[in-house]
Amino acid sequence: MSRRRQGFTLIELLAAMAILALVSVMAVQALGGIFVQRDVLTRIDRDAATLARALALLRADLDGAAPVPWIDEAGEPRPAITMSESGFTLSRAGFGADSGGARIGRARWGLEPDGTLWRQVWPDQNADTPPGPRVPVLAQVTELALTPLRGDLPTVQEPASLPPGLAVTLTHRRHGTLRVVVAR
């Protein structure tokens, strides 16, 4: 008489469990890798969006540069564009949704010693209008420079003149040298 085998032997069950454990470990490692990759891509995407926003703000301010002198806090007339050790200030058209975007204001860009690029806005040219807060725009910036293209920046003698083009160069620790150029 032949005896029929029913079920699996202990060795077969142990082999199946070992294979299942190996496949499970591989799946967990792959899933962990996917989460790490997602975190890296999310950080890269966030950094790229922050950089794009900073460059777009710079471009908008350069595009809106207006040949309008302004009065500083001491009541002194200042050229439409002024430079300082840490950045620059320019008269800018396009502020004020209530007036169709025609109001002239000022935008100041600066660089903190810790590498934070910031922007501050005066939505009105009046000297008694308080400025908005300094808003951090981009971190890890090592250099900020504004240069005129084919011309000179406005002076105290000619405060309402603007060059035909402006370029802002900033150096970022991770992205290198970036340049925003606006021709008028």
GROMACS .gro file of N, CA and C in nm, residues 15-97:
model
  249
   15ALA      N    1   1.177   2.669   0.471
   15ALA     CA    2   1.229   2.731   0.348
   15ALA      C    3   1.133   2.838   0.298
   16ALA      N    4   1.004   2.811   0.300
   16ALA     CA    5   0.905   2.909   0.256
   16ALA      C    6   0.907   3.032   0.347
   17MET      N    7   0.919   3.012   0.478
   17MET     CA    8   0.924   3.124   0.571
   17MET      C    9   1.053   3.207   0.550
   18ALA      N   10   1.164   3.141   0.523
   18ALA     CA   11   1.289   3.213   0.499
   18ALA      C   12   1.279   3.299   0.373
   19ILE      N   13   1.220   3.245   0.268
   19ILE     CA   14   1.201   3.321   0.143
   19ILE      C   15   1.108   3.439   0.167
   20LEU      N   16   0.999   3.416   0.239
   20LEU     CA   17   0.905   3.524   0.271
   20LEU      C   18   0.973   3.633   0.355
   21ALA      N   19   1.057   3.595   0.450
   21ALA     CA   20   1.128   3.692   0.533
   21ALA      C   21   1.226   3.773   0.447
   22LEU      N   22   1.296   3.708   0.357
   22LEU     CA   23   1.390   3.777   0.269
   22LEU      C   24   1.318   3.877   0.179
   23VAL      N   25   1.209   3.837   0.121
   23VAL     CA   26   1.130   3.928   0.035
   23VAL      C   27   1.075   4.043   0.117
   24SER      N   28   1.032   4.017   0.240
   24SER     CA   29   0.980   4.124   0.327
   24SER      C   30   1.088   4.225   0.361
   25VAL      N   31   1.208   4.179   0.393
   25VAL     CA   32   1.319   4.269   0.425
   25VAL      C   33   1.353   4.356   0.303
   26MET      N   34   1.356   4.294   0.185
   26MET     CA   35   1.385   4.370   0.063
   26MET      C   36   1.276   4.475   0.037
   27ALA      N   37   1.152   4.441   0.062
   27ALA     CA   38   1.043   4.538   0.040
   27ALA      C   39   1.051   4.653   0.138
   28VAL      N   40   1.083   4.624   0.265
   28VAL     CA   41   1.095   4.730   0.365
   28VAL      C   42   1.211   4.823   0.329
   29GLN      N   43   1.324   4.768   0.284
   29GLN     CA   44   1.437   4.852   0.245
   29GLN      C   45   1.403   4.938   0.123
   30ALA      N   46   1.333   4.881   0.027
   30ALA     CA   47   1.293   4.958  -0.091
   30ALA      C   48   1.197   5.070  -0.051
   31LEU      N   49   1.104   5.040   0.038
   31LEU     CA   50   1.009   5.141   0.085
   31LEU      C   51   1.081   5.252   0.161
   32GLY      N   52   1.179   5.215   0.244
   32GLY     CA   53   1.259   5.316   0.314
   32GLY      C   54   1.335   5.405   0.216
   33GLY      N   55   1.389   5.346   0.111
   33GLY     CA   56   1.459   5.423   0.008
   33GLY      C   57   1.365   5.519  -0.065
   34ILE      N   58   1.244   5.475  -0.085
   34ILE     CA   59   1.145   5.562  -0.151
   34ILE      C   60   1.115   5.682  -0.062
   35PHE      N   61   1.103   5.661   0.069
   35PHE     CA   62   1.075   5.773   0.161
   35PHE      C   63   1.192   5.871   0.165
   36VAL      N   64   1.315   5.818   0.167
   36VAL     CA   65   1.433   5.905   0.166
   36VAL      C   66   1.436   5.986   0.035
   37GLN      N   67   1.412   5.920  -0.075
   37GLN     CA   68   1.411   5.988  -0.206
   37GLN      C   69   1.302   6.094  -0.211
   38ARG      N   70   1.186   6.065  -0.154
   38ARG     CA   71   1.078   6.164  -0.151
   38ARG      C   72   1.119   6.286  -0.070
   39ASP      N   73   1.184   6.264   0.044
   39ASP     CA   74   1.229   6.376   0.127
   39ASP      C   75   1.332   6.460   0.053
   40VAL      N   76   1.425   6.396  -0.016
   40VAL     CA   77   1.526   6.469  -0.092
   40VAL      C   78   1.461   6.551  -0.203
   41LEU      N   79   1.371   6.491  -0.277
   41LEU     CA   80   1.303   6.562  -0.386
   41LEU      C   81   1.215   6.675  -0.335
   42THR      N   82   1.152   6.657  -0.220
   42THR     CA   83   1.072   6.763  -0.160
   42THR      C   84   1.160   6.881  -0.121
   43ARG      N   85   1.276   6.854  -0.062
   43ARG     CA   86   1.369   6.961  -0.024
   43ARG      C   87   1.420   7.035  -0.148
   44ILE      N   88   1.456   6.961  -0.251
   44ILE     CA   89   1.504   7.023  -0.376
   44ILE      C   90   1.395   7.109  -0.437
   45ASP      N   91   1.273   7.058  -0.438
   45ASP     CA   92   1.160   7.134  -0.494
   45ASP      C   93   1.135   7.262  -0.413
   46ARG      N   94   1.141   7.253  -0.282
   46ARG     CA   95   1.121   7.370  -0.196
   46ARG      C   96   1.231   7.473  -0.219
   47ASP      N   97   1.356   7.427  -0.229
   47ASP     CA   98   1.468   7.518  -0.255
   47ASP      C   99   1.454   7.585  -0.391
   48ALA      N  100   1.415   7.510  -0.493
   48ALA     CA  101   1.398   7.567  -0.626
   48ALA      C  102   1.284   7.669  -0.629
   49ALA      N  103   1.177   7.641  -0.557
   49ALA     CA  104   1.065   7.736  -0.551
   49ALA      C  105   1.105   7.864  -0.479
   50THR      N  106   1.183   7.852  -0.371
   50THR     CA  107   1.230   7.971  -0.299
   50THR      C  108   1.323   8.053  -0.387
   51LEU      N  109   1.412   7.988  -0.459
   51LEU     CA  110   1.501   8.059  -0.550
   51LEU      C  111   1.423   8.127  -0.662
   52ALA      N  112   1.327   8.056  -0.720
   52ALA     CA  113   1.245   8.115  -0.827
   52ALA      C  114   1.167   8.236  -0.777
   53ARG      N  115   1.115   8.228  -0.656
   53ARG     CA  116   1.040   8.340  -0.598
   53ARG      C  117   1.131   8.461  -0.578
   54ALA      N  118   1.252   8.439  -0.527
   54ALA     CA  119   1.347   8.549  -0.505
   54ALA      C  120   1.384   8.616  -0.637
   55LEU      N  121   1.414   8.535  -0.739
   55LEU     CA  122   1.450   8.592  -0.868
   55LEU      C  123   1.332   8.664  -0.933
   56ALA      N  124   1.212   8.612  -0.914
   56ALA     CA  125   1.093   8.679  -0.970
   56ALA      C  126   1.069   8.814  -0.901
   57LEU      N  127   1.088   8.821  -0.769
   57LEU     CA  128   1.073   8.948  -0.698
   57LEU      C  129   1.178   9.049  -0.745
   58LEU      N  130   1.302   9.004  -0.760
   58LEU     CA  131   1.406   9.093  -0.810
   58LEU      C  132   1.372   9.145  -0.949
   59ARG      N  133   1.328   9.054  -1.036
   59ARG     CA  134   1.292   9.095  -1.173
   59ARG      C  135   1.176   9.194  -1.172
   60ALA      N  136   1.076   9.171  -1.088
   60ALA     CA  137   0.962   9.262  -1.082
   60ALA      C  138   1.005   9.400  -1.034
   61ASP      N  139   1.093   9.405  -0.935
   61ASP     CA  140   1.140   9.535  -0.887
   61ASP      C  141   1.224   9.606  -0.992
   62LEU      N  142   1.309   9.532  -1.063
   62LEU     CA  143   1.389   9.595  -1.169
   62LEU      C  144   1.301   9.640  -1.285
   63ASP      N  145   1.202   9.558  -1.321
   63ASP     CA  146   1.108   9.597  -1.427
   63ASP      C  147   1.030   9.722  -1.391
   64GLY      N  148   0.996   9.736  -1.263
   64GLY     CA  149   0.916   9.849  -1.219
   64GLY      C  150   0.997   9.970  -1.180
   65ALA      N  151   1.130   9.965  -1.196
   65ALA     CA  152   1.214  10.079  -1.157
   65ALA      C  153   1.164  10.205  -1.227
   66ALA      N  154   1.145  10.310  -1.148
   66ALA     CA  155   1.090  10.435  -1.199
   66ALA      C  156   1.191  10.548  -1.180
   67PRO      N  157   1.202  10.639  -1.276
   67PRO     CA  158   1.296  10.751  -1.264
   67PRO      C  159   1.240  10.863  -1.175
   68VAL      N  160   1.207  10.826  -1.053
   68VAL     CA  161   1.146  10.922  -0.960
   68VAL      C  162   1.233  10.931  -0.835
   69PRO      N  163   1.289  11.049  -0.807
   69PRO     CA  164   1.366  11.064  -0.683
   69PRO      C  165   1.274  11.048  -0.562
   70TRP      N  166   1.331  11.020  -0.446
   70TRP     CA  167   1.254  11.004  -0.325
   70TRP      C  168   1.319  11.083  -0.213
   71ILE      N  169   1.245  11.106  -0.109
   71ILE     CA  170   1.291  11.183   0.006
   71ILE      C  171   1.318  11.085   0.121
   72ASP      N  172   1.439  11.092   0.177
   72ASP     CA  173   1.472  11.001   0.286
   72ASP      C  174   1.414  11.050   0.419
   73GLU      N  175   1.442  10.975   0.525
   73GLU     CA  176   1.386  11.005   0.656
   73GLU      C  177   1.433  11.140   0.710
   74ALA      N  178   1.549  11.187   0.665
   74ALA     CA  179   1.603  11.315   0.710
   74ALA      C  180   1.551  11.431   0.624
   75GLY      N  181   1.466  11.400   0.525
   75GLY     CA  182   1.411  11.505   0.439
   75GLY      C  183   1.499  11.540   0.321
   76GLU      N  184   1.604  11.461   0.298
   76GLU     CA  185   1.697  11.486   0.189
   76GLU      C  186   1.650  11.415   0.062
   77PRO      N  187   1.662  11.482  -0.054
   77PRO     CA  188   1.628  11.414  -0.180
   77PRO      C  189   1.732  11.308  -0.213
   78ARG      N  190   1.685  11.195  -0.261
   78ARG     CA  191   1.772  11.084  -0.296
   78ARG      C  192   1.745  11.044  -0.441
   79PRO      N  193   1.847  10.994  -0.511
   79PRO     CA  194   1.827  10.950  -0.650
   79PRO      C  195   1.728  10.832  -0.657
   80ALA      N  196   1.678  10.806  -0.776
   80ALA     CA  197   1.582  10.697  -0.796
   80ALA      C  198   1.640  10.562  -0.756
   81ILE      N  199   1.770  10.546  -0.770
   81ILE     CA  200   1.838  10.423  -0.727
   81ILE      C  201   1.957  10.463  -0.642
   82THR      N  202   1.965  10.408  -0.522
   82THR     CA  203   2.079  10.434  -0.434
   82THR      C  204   2.142  10.303  -0.393
   83MET      N  205   2.273  10.307  -0.374
   83MET     CA  206   2.348  10.189  -0.333
   83MET      C  207   2.392  10.207  -0.189
   84SER      N  208   2.404  10.097  -0.117
   84SER     CA  209   2.460  10.098   0.018
   84SER      C  210   2.557   9.981   0.028
   85GLU      N  211   2.624   9.970   0.143
   85GLU     CA  212   2.718   9.860   0.162
   85GLU      C  213   2.651   9.725   0.152
   86SER      N  214   2.527   9.717   0.200
   86SER     CA  215   2.461   9.587   0.205
   86SER      C  216   2.358   9.564   0.095
   87GLY      N  217   2.335   9.662   0.007
   87GLY     CA  218   2.235   9.641  -0.097
   87GLY      C  219   2.202   9.767  -0.174
   88PHE      N  220   2.075   9.781  -0.210
   88PHE     CA  221   2.032   9.895  -0.291
   88PHE      C  222   1.884   9.925  -0.265
   89THR      N  223   1.846  10.049  -0.297
   89THR     CA  224   1.708  10.093  -0.287
   89THR      C  225   1.671  10.155  -0.421
   90LEU      N  226   1.550  10.127  -0.469
   90LEU     CA  227   1.506  10.187  -0.594
   90LEU      C  228   1.361  10.231  -0.587
   91SER      N  229   1.332  10.338  -0.660
   91SER     CA  230   1.192  10.380  -0.675
   91SER      C  231   1.127  10.280  -0.769
   92ARG      N  232   1.004  10.244  -0.738
   92ARG     CA  233   0.936  10.139  -0.815
   92ARG      C  234   0.792  10.178  -0.840
   93ALA      N  235   0.753  10.168  -0.965
   93ALA     CA  236   0.613  10.190  -1.001
   93ALA      C  237   0.537  10.059  -0.986
   94GLY      N  238   0.407  10.071  -0.974
   94GLY     CA  239   0.326   9.951  -0.972
   94GLY      C  240   0.269   9.914  -0.838
   95PHE      N  241   0.289   9.995  -0.737
   95PHE     CA  242   0.230   9.967  -0.607
   95PHE      C  243   0.088  10.022  -0.604
   96GLY      N  244   0.005   9.961  -0.526
   96GLY     CA  245  -0.129  10.014  -0.502
   96GLY      C  246  -0.234   9.961  -0.596
   97ALA      N  247  -0.300   9.854  -0.554
   97ALA     CA  248  -0.408   9.798  -0.635
   97ALA      C  249  -0.525   9.895  -0.643
   0.00000   0.00000   0.00000
